[in-house]
Coordinates of C-alpha atoms in Angstrom, one line a residue:
Chain A
M1 CA 7.7 -37.7 94.6
K2 CA 8.8 -38.7 98.2
R3 CA 12.0 -37.5 97.6
Q4 CA 10.9 -34.5 95.6
A5 CA 8.7 -33.6 98.7
G6 CA 11.8 -34.0 101.2
V7 CA 14.0 -31.4 98.7
M8 CA 11.3 -28.7 98.8
R9 CA 11.0 -29.3 102.6
I10 CA 14.9 -29.0 102.8
G11 CA 14.6 -25.6 100.7
V12 CA 12.3 -24.3 102.3
S13 CA 13.8 -24.2 106.3
S14 CA 17.0 -25.4 105.5
L15 CA 18.8 -22.4 107.3
W16 CA 17.1 -22.7 110.7
A17 CA 16.3 -26.5 110.5
W18 CA 20.5 -26.1 109.7
W19 CA 21.1 -23.9 112.7
V20 CA 23.0 -25.9 115.6
P21 CA 25.9 -27.2 112.9
L22 CA 25.9 -23.5 111.7
A23 CA 26.2 -21.8 114.5
W24 CA 29.4 -24.6 116.0
L25 CA 31.1 -24.4 111.9
V26 CA 30.9 -19.9 112.7
A27 CA 33.1 -20.3 116.1
L28 CA 35.0 -22.3 114.8
L29 CA 36.0 -20.1 112.1
A30 CA 35.8 -17.7 114.5
M31 CA 38.0 -19.1 117.3
I32 CA 40.4 -19.9 113.7
Q33 CA 40.5 -15.9 112.4
I34 CA 41.0 -13.8 116.1
M35 CA 42.7 -16.7 118.2
P36 CA 46.2 -15.6 116.4
D37 CA 45.3 -11.9 118.0
G38 CA 44.4 -13.1 121.4
E39 CA 47.1 -13.1 123.0
D40 CA 46.6 -10.4 126.2
I41 CA 44.0 -13.4 126.6
F42 CA 46.0 -16.6 126.3
R43 CA 49.1 -14.4 128.2
Q44 CA 46.5 -14.5 131.7
I45 CA 46.5 -18.4 130.7
A46 CA 49.7 -19.1 130.4
P47 CA 52.6 -16.0 132.1
D48 CA 55.5 -17.8 132.4
N49 CA 55.9 -18.4 128.6
R50 CA 57.2 -15.9 126.3
S51 CA 54.6 -17.5 123.1
V52 CA 51.0 -17.7 124.1
I53 CA 49.9 -17.9 120.4
Y54 CA 50.7 -21.6 118.9
R55 CA 52.3 -19.8 115.3
R56 CA 54.3 -23.3 114.0
D57 CA 51.6 -23.6 111.7
D58 CA 48.8 -21.3 111.1
F59 CA 45.4 -22.8 112.1
L60 CA 43.9 -23.2 109.2
T61 CA 46.3 -25.2 108.1
L62 CA 45.8 -27.3 110.5
V63 CA 42.2 -27.6 110.1
A64 CA 42.4 -28.1 106.6
N65 CA 45.0 -31.0 107.0
H66 CA 43.2 -32.7 110.1
M67 CA 40.0 -32.9 108.2
A68 CA 41.8 -34.2 104.9
I69 CA 43.3 -37.2 106.7
V70 CA 39.7 -37.5 108.5
G71 CA 37.9 -37.2 105.0
V72 CA 40.4 -39.4 103.1
A73 CA 39.9 -42.3 105.8
S74 CA 36.8 -42.2 106.2
L75 CA 36.4 -42.5 102.2
V76 CA 37.9 -45.2 102.1
A77 CA 36.5 -46.8 105.5
I78 CA 33.0 -46.4 104.1
T79 CA 34.1 -47.7 100.4
A80 CA 36.1 -50.5 101.9
G81 CA 32.9 -50.6 104.7
V82 CA 29.9 -51.0 102.4
G83 CA 31.9 -52.9 100.0
A84 CA 33.1 -55.3 102.6
A85 CA 28.6 -55.2 103.9
V86 CA 27.3 -56.0 100.4
V87 CA 29.8 -59.3 99.9
V88 CA 29.2 -61.2 102.3
T89 CA 25.8 -60.8 101.9
R90 CA 25.4 -61.8 98.4
S91 CA 24.6 -65.0 98.0
W92 CA 28.6 -65.9 96.4
G93 CA 30.2 -64.0 99.6
R94 CA 27.5 -65.3 102.2
D95 CA 30.3 -68.2 103.1
F96 CA 32.6 -65.4 105.0
L97 CA 29.0 -63.6 106.8
P98 CA 30.0 -65.5 110.1
L99 CA 33.5 -64.8 110.6
V100 CA 33.3 -60.9 109.3
A101 CA 30.7 -59.6 111.0
Q102 CA 32.1 -61.3 114.2
L103 CA 35.4 -59.4 113.4
A104 CA 33.3 -56.6 112.7
S105 CA 32.1 -56.2 116.2
M106 CA 34.6 -58.1 118.0
G107 CA 37.6 -55.3 116.6
Q108 CA 35.1 -52.6 118.5
T109 CA 35.8 -53.3 121.7
F110 CA 40.1 -52.3 121.1
P111 CA 40.9 -48.9 121.7
P112 CA 41.7 -46.7 119.0
V113 CA 44.8 -45.8 120.8
A114 CA 46.0 -49.4 120.7
V115 CA 45.6 -50.0 117.3
L116 CA 46.9 -46.2 116.0
A117 CA 49.9 -47.2 117.8
L118 CA 50.2 -50.7 117.5
S119 CA 50.1 -49.6 113.4
V120 CA 53.3 -48.0 114.2
P121 CA 55.9 -50.9 114.3
M122 CA 53.6 -51.7 110.6
L123 CA 53.8 -49.1 108.9
G124 CA 55.9 -46.6 111.0
F125 CA 55.9 -43.0 111.3
G126 CA 54.4 -39.8 109.5
T127 CA 50.8 -39.7 107.9
E128 CA 49.9 -42.1 106.0
P129 CA 50.2 -44.8 108.9
T130 CA 47.9 -42.3 111.1
I131 CA 45.6 -43.3 108.0
M132 CA 46.0 -46.7 107.6
A133 CA 45.2 -47.1 111.3
L134 CA 41.9 -44.7 111.3
V135 CA 40.6 -46.7 108.1
L136 CA 40.9 -49.9 109.7
Y137 CA 39.7 -48.7 112.8
G138 CA 36.9 -46.7 111.1
L139 CA 36.0 -50.2 108.4
L140 CA 34.7 -51.3 111.7
P141 CA 31.1 -49.6 112.9
I142 CA 30.2 -49.0 108.7
V143 CA 30.4 -52.8 108.4
R144 CA 29.1 -53.7 111.1
N145 CA 25.9 -50.6 110.7
T146 CA 25.8 -52.0 106.5
L147 CA 25.1 -55.5 108.0
V148 CA 22.9 -54.5 110.2
G149 CA 20.6 -52.6 107.8
L150 CA 21.4 -54.6 105.2
Q151 CA 20.0 -57.8 106.8
G152 CA 17.1 -55.8 108.8
I153 CA 15.9 -55.5 104.5
D154 CA 12.3 -57.6 104.8
A155 CA 12.7 -60.4 102.4
D156 CA 9.2 -59.7 101.1
V157 CA 10.4 -56.9 99.9
L158 CA 13.1 -58.3 98.4
E159 CA 11.0 -60.6 97.4
A160 CA 8.3 -58.7 95.6
A161 CA 11.3 -56.5 93.9
R162 CA 12.1 -59.3 92.5
G163 CA 9.0 -60.6 91.5
M164 CA 8.6 -57.2 89.7
G165 CA 11.9 -58.5 86.9
M166 CA 14.9 -56.9 88.7
S167 CA 18.0 -57.7 87.8
A168 CA 20.4 -58.0 91.5
I169 CA 22.0 -54.9 90.8
Q170 CA 19.3 -53.2 90.8
I171 CA 17.8 -54.3 93.7
L172 CA 21.4 -53.5 95.0
W173 CA 21.1 -50.1 94.5
Q174 CA 17.6 -49.1 94.0
V175 CA 16.1 -51.3 97.2
E176 CA 18.7 -52.6 99.4
L177 CA 21.0 -49.8 99.4
P178 CA 17.9 -46.7 100.0
L179 CA 16.7 -49.2 102.6
A180 CA 19.7 -49.6 104.7
F181 CA 20.9 -46.1 104.1
K182 CA 19.5 -45.2 107.5
V183 CA 21.4 -46.9 110.0
I184 CA 24.3 -47.3 107.7
V185 CA 24.7 -43.1 108.1
A186 CA 24.4 -43.5 111.8
G187 CA 28.0 -45.9 111.1
I188 CA 29.5 -43.6 109.1
R189 CA 28.6 -40.8 112.1
T190 CA 30.2 -43.8 115.0
S191 CA 32.6 -43.9 112.4
V192 CA 33.6 -40.0 111.6
T193 CA 33.3 -38.9 115.4
I194 CA 36.0 -41.4 116.3
N195 CA 38.1 -40.9 113.0
I196 CA 38.1 -36.9 114.2
A197 CA 39.6 -37.9 118.2
T198 CA 42.2 -40.5 117.3
A199 CA 43.1 -38.5 113.9
A200 CA 44.6 -36.0 117.2
I201 CA 46.1 -37.9 118.6
G202 CA 48.0 -38.7 114.9
S203 CA 50.1 -36.3 116.2
T204 CA 52.2 -38.0 118.4
I205 CA 52.8 -39.7 115.4
G206 CA 54.0 -37.7 113.5
A207 CA 51.1 -36.5 111.7
K208 CA 50.2 -32.8 111.8
T209 CA 46.8 -32.3 112.8
L210 CA 45.0 -30.8 115.7
G211 CA 46.6 -32.5 118.1
D212 CA 50.2 -30.8 117.5
P213 CA 49.3 -27.6 119.3
I214 CA 47.7 -29.1 122.2
I215 CA 51.1 -32.0 122.1
A216 CA 53.3 -29.4 121.5
G217 CA 51.6 -28.1 125.0
I218 CA 52.6 -30.4 127.2
I219 CA 56.4 -31.2 126.4
N220 CA 57.1 -27.4 127.0
G221 CA 53.9 -27.0 129.3
N222 CA 52.5 -24.6 127.6
T223 CA 48.8 -24.5 128.8
A224 CA 47.9 -21.6 126.3
Y225 CA 48.8 -23.7 123.2
I226 CA 47.1 -26.8 124.6
L227 CA 43.8 -24.3 125.0
Q228 CA 44.4 -23.6 121.7
G229 CA 44.2 -26.8 120.1
A230 CA 41.5 -27.8 122.6
I231 CA 38.9 -25.3 121.7
L232 CA 39.5 -26.6 117.5
I233 CA 39.7 -29.6 118.1
A234 CA 35.9 -29.1 120.2
L235 CA 34.4 -27.5 117.7
L236 CA 35.4 -29.3 114.9
A237 CA 34.1 -32.5 116.4
L238 CA 31.0 -30.4 117.8
C239 CA 30.5 -29.0 114.3
V240 CA 30.7 -32.4 112.1
D241 CA 28.4 -34.3 114.2
S242 CA 25.5 -32.0 113.9
S243 CA 26.2 -31.8 110.8
F244 CA 25.1 -35.8 111.2
E245 CA 22.3 -35.8 113.6
R246 CA 20.6 -33.0 111.4
F247 CA 21.2 -34.7 108.4
S248 CA 19.8 -38.2 109.6
R249 CA 17.0 -36.5 110.7
L250 CA 16.4 -36.0 107.1
L251 CA 16.7 -39.8 106.1
Chain B
M8 CA 28.3 -87.8 114.7
S9 CA 27.5 -87.5 110.7
D10 CA 30.3 -87.5 108.1
A11 CA 28.1 -86.0 105.2
K12 CA 30.8 -84.6 103.1
Q13 CA 29.7 -80.3 102.8
P14 CA 31.0 -78.3 100.1
A15 CA 34.4 -76.8 100.6
N16 CA 35.5 -74.0 103.5
R17 CA 35.9 -71.1 101.9
V18 CA 36.6 -69.3 104.7
I19 CA 40.0 -71.5 105.6
I20 CA 40.5 -72.3 102.3
A21 CA 41.2 -68.3 101.7
M22 CA 43.1 -68.1 105.3
I23 CA 45.4 -70.6 104.5
L24 CA 46.3 -69.6 101.2
L25 CA 47.0 -65.7 102.7
A26 CA 48.4 -68.1 105.9
L27 CA 51.1 -69.4 103.5
P28 CA 53.0 -66.7 101.3
A29 CA 52.7 -65.2 105.2
L30 CA 54.8 -68.2 106.7
H31 CA 57.7 -67.9 103.9
G32 CA 57.4 -65.0 102.2
L33 CA 57.5 -62.2 105.5
A34 CA 60.0 -62.2 108.1
L35 CA 58.9 -63.4 110.6
T36 CA 61.7 -62.6 113.1
S37 CA 64.6 -60.0 113.7
V38 CA 67.3 -59.6 115.8
Q39 CA 68.9 -57.1 117.1
P40 CA 72.1 -56.4 118.7
N41 CA 71.0 -54.6 121.0
R42 CA 68.2 -51.9 121.1
I43 CA 69.4 -49.2 119.0
V44 CA 71.1 -50.8 116.2
P45 CA 68.3 -52.5 113.3
G46 CA 68.3 -55.9 113.1
D47 CA 68.7 -58.6 111.0
A48 CA 65.4 -60.0 109.3
Y49 CA 64.5 -63.8 109.4
R50 CA 62.2 -65.0 106.5
L51 CA 61.3 -68.7 107.3
M52 CA 64.1 -70.6 105.0
E53 CA 66.6 -68.6 106.6
I54 CA 66.0 -69.6 109.6
V55 CA 65.4 -74.0 109.1
G56 CA 66.5 -74.0 105.9
L57 CA 64.6 -75.8 102.6
G58 CA 63.6 -78.9 104.4
G59 CA 62.2 -77.3 108.0
A60 CA 60.5 -75.2 105.3
L61 CA 58.3 -77.9 102.9
L62 CA 58.1 -79.5 106.7
L63 CA 56.6 -76.7 108.9
S64 CA 53.6 -75.9 105.7
L65 CA 53.0 -79.3 106.3
P66 CA 50.1 -78.3 108.7
F67 CA 48.1 -75.8 106.8
V68 CA 49.1 -78.1 103.1
A69 CA 46.6 -80.5 106.0
V70 CA 44.4 -77.7 106.6
L71 CA 44.0 -77.2 102.8
W72 CA 42.9 -80.4 102.3
L73 CA 40.4 -81.1 105.0
A74 CA 38.6 -78.1 104.2
W75 CA 38.4 -79.0 101.5
R76 CA 36.2 -81.6 101.6
P77 CA 35.1 -80.7 104.9
S78 CA 32.9 -82.5 107.8
E79 CA 32.1 -82.9 111.5
K80 CA 35.2 -84.8 111.7
R81 CA 37.7 -82.9 109.1
M82 CA 36.3 -79.5 110.8
R83 CA 37.2 -81.2 114.4
V84 CA 40.7 -82.0 113.3
I85 CA 41.4 -78.7 111.7
F86 CA 40.3 -77.1 115.5
V87 CA 43.1 -79.1 116.7
I88 CA 45.5 -78.5 114.2
N89 CA 45.2 -75.1 115.2
I90 CA 45.1 -75.1 118.8
A91 CA 48.0 -77.4 118.3
L92 CA 50.0 -74.5 115.9
L93 CA 49.0 -72.2 118.2
M94 CA 49.9 -73.5 121.3
A95 CA 53.5 -75.0 119.6
L96 CA 54.2 -70.7 118.1
P97 CA 55.7 -69.5 121.8
W98 CA 58.0 -72.4 121.6
A99 CA 59.1 -72.4 118.1
L100 CA 60.1 -67.9 119.2
A101 CA 62.4 -70.5 122.4
L102 CA 64.3 -72.7 119.9
F103 CA 65.0 -69.6 117.8
C104 CA 66.3 -67.2 120.2
M105 CA 68.1 -70.0 121.6
S106 CA 69.7 -71.0 118.5
F107 CA 70.3 -67.4 117.0
V108 CA 70.6 -65.0 119.6
D109 CA 73.8 -65.4 121.1
A110 CA 73.7 -66.0 124.7
D111 CA 76.5 -63.5 125.6
Q112 CA 75.6 -61.1 123.8
P113 CA 73.4 -59.0 127.3
Y114 CA 71.7 -56.5 125.1
A115 CA 70.5 -58.9 122.3
R116 CA 67.3 -59.5 121.4
A117 CA 65.5 -61.6 119.5
G118 CA 61.8 -59.7 117.8
V119 CA 58.3 -60.9 116.7
G120 CA 58.2 -60.1 112.5
P121 CA 55.2 -59.0 110.6
G122 CA 55.0 -62.9 109.7
I123 CA 54.1 -64.2 112.9
W124 CA 51.8 -61.4 113.7
T125 CA 49.6 -62.4 110.5
L126 CA 49.9 -65.8 111.4
L127 CA 48.5 -65.3 114.6
F128 CA 45.8 -63.1 113.5
L129 CA 44.0 -65.7 110.1
L130 CA 45.0 -68.4 112.8
L131 CA 42.8 -66.9 115.0
L132 CA 40.5 -65.8 112.4
I133 CA 39.9 -69.8 111.8
L134 CA 39.1 -70.5 115.0
I135 CA 36.7 -67.6 115.2
E136 CA 35.6 -69.6 112.0
L137 CA 35.6 -73.0 113.2
R138 CA 33.8 -71.5 116.6
T139 CA 29.9 -70.6 114.4
R140 CA 30.4 -73.4 112.3
L141 CA 31.3 -76.5 114.6
Q142 CA 29.2 -76.7 117.6
L143 CA 32.3 -76.5 120.6
S144 CA 30.5 -77.0 123.6
K145 CA 31.7 -74.1 126.3
G146 CA 33.3 -76.5 128.4
L147 CA 35.6 -77.2 124.7
Q148 CA 36.0 -73.7 124.2
N149 CA 37.7 -73.2 127.3
M150 CA 39.7 -76.0 127.1
A151 CA 41.6 -74.8 124.8
A152 CA 42.1 -71.7 125.7
A153 CA 43.2 -72.7 128.7
L154 CA 45.9 -74.8 126.8
V155 CA 47.1 -72.3 124.3
V156 CA 47.5 -69.7 126.8
G157 CA 49.1 -72.5 129.8
S158 CA 51.7 -72.5 126.7
L159 CA 52.5 -69.5 126.1
S160 CA 52.8 -69.2 130.1
L161 CA 54.7 -72.1 130.3
A162 CA 57.0 -70.8 128.3
L163 CA 57.2 -67.6 129.5
I164 CA 58.0 -69.1 132.8
S165 CA 60.4 -70.8 132.1
G166 CA 62.2 -68.1 130.8
W167 CA 63.7 -69.2 127.1
L168 CA 62.0 -65.9 125.7
E169 CA 64.0 -64.2 128.0
P170 CA 65.9 -62.3 124.3
L171 CA 62.9 -61.4 122.8
A172 CA 63.0 -57.6 122.4
L173 CA 59.5 -57.6 124.2
A174 CA 60.7 -59.7 127.0
R175 CA 63.8 -57.0 127.5
E176 CA 61.9 -54.5 127.7
Y177 CA 59.2 -56.0 130.4
A178 CA 63.0 -57.2 132.1
G179 CA 63.8 -53.3 132.6
R180 CA 61.1 -52.1 133.8
R181 CA 59.7 -55.4 135.8
E182 CA 57.9 -52.8 138.7
Q183 CA 57.0 -50.0 136.9
F184 CA 55.2 -52.5 134.6
A185 CA 53.1 -53.7 137.5
A186 CA 52.0 -50.2 138.7
A187 CA 51.5 -48.9 135.2
V188 CA 48.4 -52.2 134.8
L189 CA 47.3 -51.2 138.2
Y190 CA 46.9 -47.8 138.2
H191 CA 45.4 -48.0 134.8
L192 CA 42.6 -50.7 136.7
M193 CA 42.5 -47.9 139.8
L194 CA 41.5 -45.1 137.1
V195 CA 39.4 -47.2 134.9
G196 CA 37.4 -48.7 138.2
A197 CA 37.0 -45.1 140.1
A198 CA 35.5 -43.7 137.0
V199 CA 33.1 -46.2 136.0
A200 CA 32.3 -46.6 139.9
L201 CA 32.0 -43.0 140.3
S202 CA 29.4 -42.7 136.2
L203 CA 27.8 -45.1 137.8
V204 CA 26.5 -43.6 140.9
I205 CA 26.1 -40.6 139.0
G206 CA 24.5 -42.2 136.2
F207 CA 22.3 -44.1 138.3
L208 CA 21.7 -40.5 140.1
L209 CA 21.0 -39.1 137.2
A210 CA 18.7 -41.3 134.9
L211 CA 16.5 -41.5 138.8
L212 CA 16.2 -37.6 138.5
I213 CA 15.2 -37.6 134.9
R214 CA 12.7 -40.2 135.4
R215 CA 11.2 -37.6 137.5
L216 CA 11.5 -35.0 135.8
T217 CA 10.8 -36.1 132.6
R218 CA 11.5 -31.6 131.2
L219 CA 14.9 -32.5 132.0
Q220 CA 15.2 -35.5 129.5
T221 CA 15.8 -33.4 126.3
P222 CA 18.7 -31.4 127.6
A223 CA 20.2 -33.7 130.0
F224 CA 21.0 -36.4 127.0
S225 CA 21.9 -33.3 124.7
V226 CA 24.5 -31.7 127.4
L227 CA 26.1 -35.6 127.9
S228 CA 26.2 -36.2 124.2
I229 CA 28.4 -32.5 123.6
I230 CA 30.6 -34.2 126.1
Q231 CA 30.6 -37.2 124.7
T232 CA 31.1 -36.2 121.4
I233 CA 34.5 -34.3 122.1
P234 CA 37.5 -36.3 121.2
S235 CA 39.6 -36.9 124.7
L236 CA 42.7 -35.0 123.7
A237 CA 40.5 -32.3 124.1
L238 CA 38.4 -32.6 126.5
F239 CA 41.8 -33.5 128.5
G240 CA 43.4 -30.0 127.3
L241 CA 40.8 -28.2 128.5
L242 CA 39.8 -29.6 131.3
L243 CA 43.9 -28.6 131.9
A244 CA 43.9 -25.3 132.1
P245 CA 40.6 -24.6 135.0
L246 CA 41.9 -27.7 137.3
A247 CA 45.6 -24.8 137.2
W248 CA 43.9 -22.3 138.0
L249 CA 41.9 -23.9 140.8
A250 CA 44.8 -26.1 141.9
A251 CA 46.8 -22.7 141.9
R252 CA 44.0 -21.0 144.1
Y253 CA 43.1 -23.1 146.5
P254 CA 46.2 -24.9 148.0
L255 CA 44.5 -27.7 149.9
L256 CA 43.5 -29.4 146.1
A257 CA 46.3 -28.8 144.9
D258 CA 48.1 -31.0 148.4
L259 CA 45.4 -33.9 146.9
G260 CA 47.1 -34.1 144.1
V261 CA 44.5 -31.8 141.8
K262 CA 46.0 -29.6 139.2
G263 CA 45.8 -29.1 135.6
I264 CA 48.5 -32.6 134.6
G265 CA 47.9 -36.0 136.3
W266 CA 44.8 -38.2 137.6
A267 CA 42.3 -35.2 138.1
P268 CA 41.5 -34.2 134.7
A269 CA 41.8 -37.7 133.4
L270 CA 39.3 -38.9 136.0
I271 CA 36.9 -35.6 135.2
A272 CA 37.6 -36.5 131.3
L273 CA 36.4 -40.1 131.8
V274 CA 33.2 -39.5 134.5
G275 CA 32.8 -37.0 131.9
Y276 CA 32.8 -39.3 128.8
S277 CA 30.9 -42.6 130.8
L278 CA 28.2 -40.7 131.6
L279 CA 26.3 -41.1 128.4
P280 CA 26.1 -44.6 128.0
M281 CA 25.5 -45.2 131.5
T282 CA 22.8 -42.7 132.1
R283 CA 20.9 -43.7 129.1
N284 CA 21.6 -47.6 129.6
T285 CA 19.9 -47.1 133.0
F286 CA 17.4 -44.9 131.9
V287 CA 16.0 -47.5 129.4
A288 CA 17.1 -50.4 131.5
L289 CA 14.6 -49.1 134.0
E290 CA 12.2 -47.4 131.2
E291 CA 12.0 -50.7 129.4
V292 CA 10.6 -53.4 132.5
P293 CA 7.3 -54.3 131.4
P294 CA 4.4 -52.4 133.3
D295 CA 2.3 -55.2 133.4
V296 CA 4.8 -57.0 135.8
I297 CA 5.2 -53.6 138.4
E298 CA 1.6 -53.1 138.2
S299 CA 1.1 -56.9 139.7
A300 CA 4.1 -56.1 141.5
R301 CA 2.1 -53.9 143.5
G302 CA -1.3 -55.7 143.4
M303 CA 0.7 -58.3 145.5
G304 CA 1.6 -55.3 148.0
M305 CA 5.0 -54.7 147.4
S306 CA 6.7 -51.0 149.1
P307 CA 7.4 -48.7 146.2
W308 CA 11.0 -50.0 147.4
Q309 CA 10.8 -53.1 147.0
V310 CA 9.0 -53.4 143.7
F311 CA 12.1 -50.7 142.8
S312 CA 14.9 -53.4 144.6
Q313 CA 13.4 -56.6 143.9
V314 CA 10.8 -56.0 140.3
R315 CA 12.5 -53.3 138.6
L316 CA 15.8 -53.0 139.3
P317 CA 16.2 -57.3 138.3
L318 CA 15.3 -57.0 135.0
A319 CA 16.9 -53.8 134.4
L320 CA 20.0 -56.1 135.3
P321 CA 21.1 -57.7 131.7
V322 CA 20.9 -54.2 130.2
L323 CA 22.6 -52.2 133.1
L324 CA 25.5 -54.5 132.9
E325 CA 25.9 -53.5 129.5
G326 CA 26.3 -49.9 130.3
I327 CA 29.0 -51.1 132.2
R328 CA 30.6 -52.9 129.5
I329 CA 30.6 -50.1 126.6
T330 CA 31.6 -47.4 129.7
A331 CA 34.4 -49.6 131.1
I332 CA 36.5 -51.5 127.9
Q333 CA 35.6 -47.0 126.1
A334 CA 37.6 -45.8 130.0
I335 CA 40.4 -48.6 129.3
G336 CA 40.9 -46.8 125.8
L337 CA 41.0 -43.8 126.7
A338 CA 43.2 -43.8 130.4
A339 CA 45.6 -44.8 127.4
V340 CA 45.8 -41.2 126.2
A341 CA 45.3 -39.9 129.7
A342 CA 48.9 -41.0 129.7
L343 CA 49.5 -37.8 127.7
I344 CA 48.6 -35.7 130.8
G345 CA 50.6 -37.2 132.9
A346 CA 47.9 -39.7 134.5
G347 CA 50.1 -42.4 134.2
G348 CA 48.8 -45.8 133.7
L349 CA 49.7 -48.5 130.4
G350 CA 50.1 -45.3 127.7
T351 CA 52.9 -43.5 129.3
F352 CA 54.7 -46.8 127.5
I353 CA 52.6 -46.4 124.0
F354 CA 54.0 -42.4 124.5
Q355 CA 56.9 -43.0 125.5
G356 CA 58.0 -45.8 123.4
L357 CA 56.1 -44.0 120.2
G358 CA 58.8 -40.6 121.4
Q359 CA 62.0 -42.7 121.8
A360 CA 61.0 -45.1 118.1
A361 CA 61.3 -47.9 120.3
M362 CA 58.4 -50.1 118.8
D363 CA 58.5 -53.0 121.5
L364 CA 58.0 -50.6 124.5
V365 CA 54.5 -50.1 122.0
V366 CA 53.5 -53.1 123.1
L367 CA 54.7 -53.6 125.8
G368 CA 51.8 -50.4 126.5
A369 CA 48.9 -51.8 123.5
L370 CA 49.2 -54.9 124.3
P371 CA 47.8 -55.5 127.5
I372 CA 45.5 -52.6 127.4
L373 CA 43.6 -55.0 124.1
I374 CA 44.1 -57.5 126.2
M375 CA 42.3 -56.3 129.7
A376 CA 39.7 -54.9 126.9
L377 CA 39.0 -58.2 125.4
I378 CA 39.2 -59.1 129.0
V379 CA 36.3 -56.8 130.4
D380 CA 34.8 -57.6 127.3
A381 CA 33.9 -61.1 127.8
G382 CA 33.3 -60.8 131.8
F383 CA 30.5 -58.3 131.2
S384 CA 29.2 -60.5 128.0
A385 CA 29.2 -63.6 130.1
L386 CA 27.8 -61.5 133.7
A387 CA 24.8 -60.2 130.9
A388 CA 23.6 -63.5 129.2
Y389 CA 23.6 -65.1 132.8
F390 CA 21.5 -63.0 134.3
R391 CA 19.5 -62.6 130.9
R392 CA 18.6 -66.6 131.9
G393 CA 18.0 -65.9 134.7
V394 CA 14.9 -63.8 134.1
V395 CA 14.0 -66.4 131.4
H396 CA 13.7 -68.7 133.7
D397 CA 12.0 -67.1 136.7

């Protein structure tokens, strides 16, 4: 019943409640559309450069590619991260709990750039190594938050569920994960935000992302390119983050 | 000390079962005639032969056996073996360099292969596991760390590790490296110091003007959300414009590329954790404590400096810790816009496909982050304990 009411509330006031992420999305789409025609404006920023609009790839492709890289990495990280946290909180996997918990919190002190850079000697250049590095780093906040969420559940609740005759799988799916969902989503949000930023730096190891115009601009001394990449990355990040913000308020 | 047998330690067993194939199957080292030519990879068997390989497996098998029926004493033996292995690693590398790298070729170099990195990682995981299972005293832990670091330093000083590719890259840019480390630390230090002052004032301000709380935190979290590369880029254009407009600024070094956008961006990112933690820290001091301090006749300034601030210190330190670690990583990215620091090596290395140069930049960044993390955690724990005792 409660869930039903929630769905109704989203239905009625949905558009208004989501205006912040929608506004960022509209701004992002508008920029993708307008910037290629903004030659006059960008000419003033980079008067000495021959070309002032980044045209090696069109902006839509770059945005889509960036999103795809972050999306794939995040999906893998969510599956593996939540899975790992669930495994180490079961009675048969509990031996590994201290190690995984410590690793997840220690690993977060490693700067993402360093992880990305160190993945190159192991994995090489390109899109796949970028995704691998994003997965590795993105796992940590998800594991940590899932552990916090699962361990924060009152033992009495689990006892009651067991008393009702629920199986271990049922308790996991119908009690534990729903109760921990909010904390898990917060972890996913952190993970995705970091991944969007790190994917941009992935340009330096050969992934095609929104970092491309920025890197090209830095190499060629073209401020206009840099600005175009920066605007798109910033809008994308703000759009995704505010969507998460909105979503987590519904929980 | 009880010697009661416990159920098998599955964590250590799993690590050893991963370590053994890594020891035998993965390339431990490689030798390159010079920087460009790809080298020959060496596995354990190719280095020490069958007998040596079996001999070197012994400590791992011993740990496996000890972990099968662990007791307090056996776990301590595993700890000793683990530390010994970590201490021996640099010397094993030195031996390898001596016998496999031609000393007459000045450009020949030995690389550390995936096998050694994997082993190192697994040994560290076992250490973490032992630390949670065994009640090791702080002194013992510090001694173990000192032994491992000491062994590594001694091996480095001896010069026997000079043929390592990493050492060769370092030898080629000794001064640059020192300057980069210093510059990196200065950039991080300046950002943390500036954001501490601004964050503190901001926190005090929004405690007074409660109406500003929501908008202030919204703006700070928007800045925090913008990816670093984009924020550097967004600052570049206005700063370049300012420098062109006001030559005085340009003379000071403020321009689109360089330390100015880096420092501004670092401070921008640091403001959210710093302000939030300062705010929460000051807010969380129990009102009755403040009340009783006032009741004792303390002036508002005395209440602030002698009661509120000391009580808020642990949370405040946590804010500085987060900020500093974040800034260490971001300063590396700032190298892309010409801010210097250790990131320069990373991106130079990536550009030249010189992996050891990348490692030369990334490794100190990792170590710096770990040291800062450990230092501030210890400091916060120390102050928290002080508060409880009083």
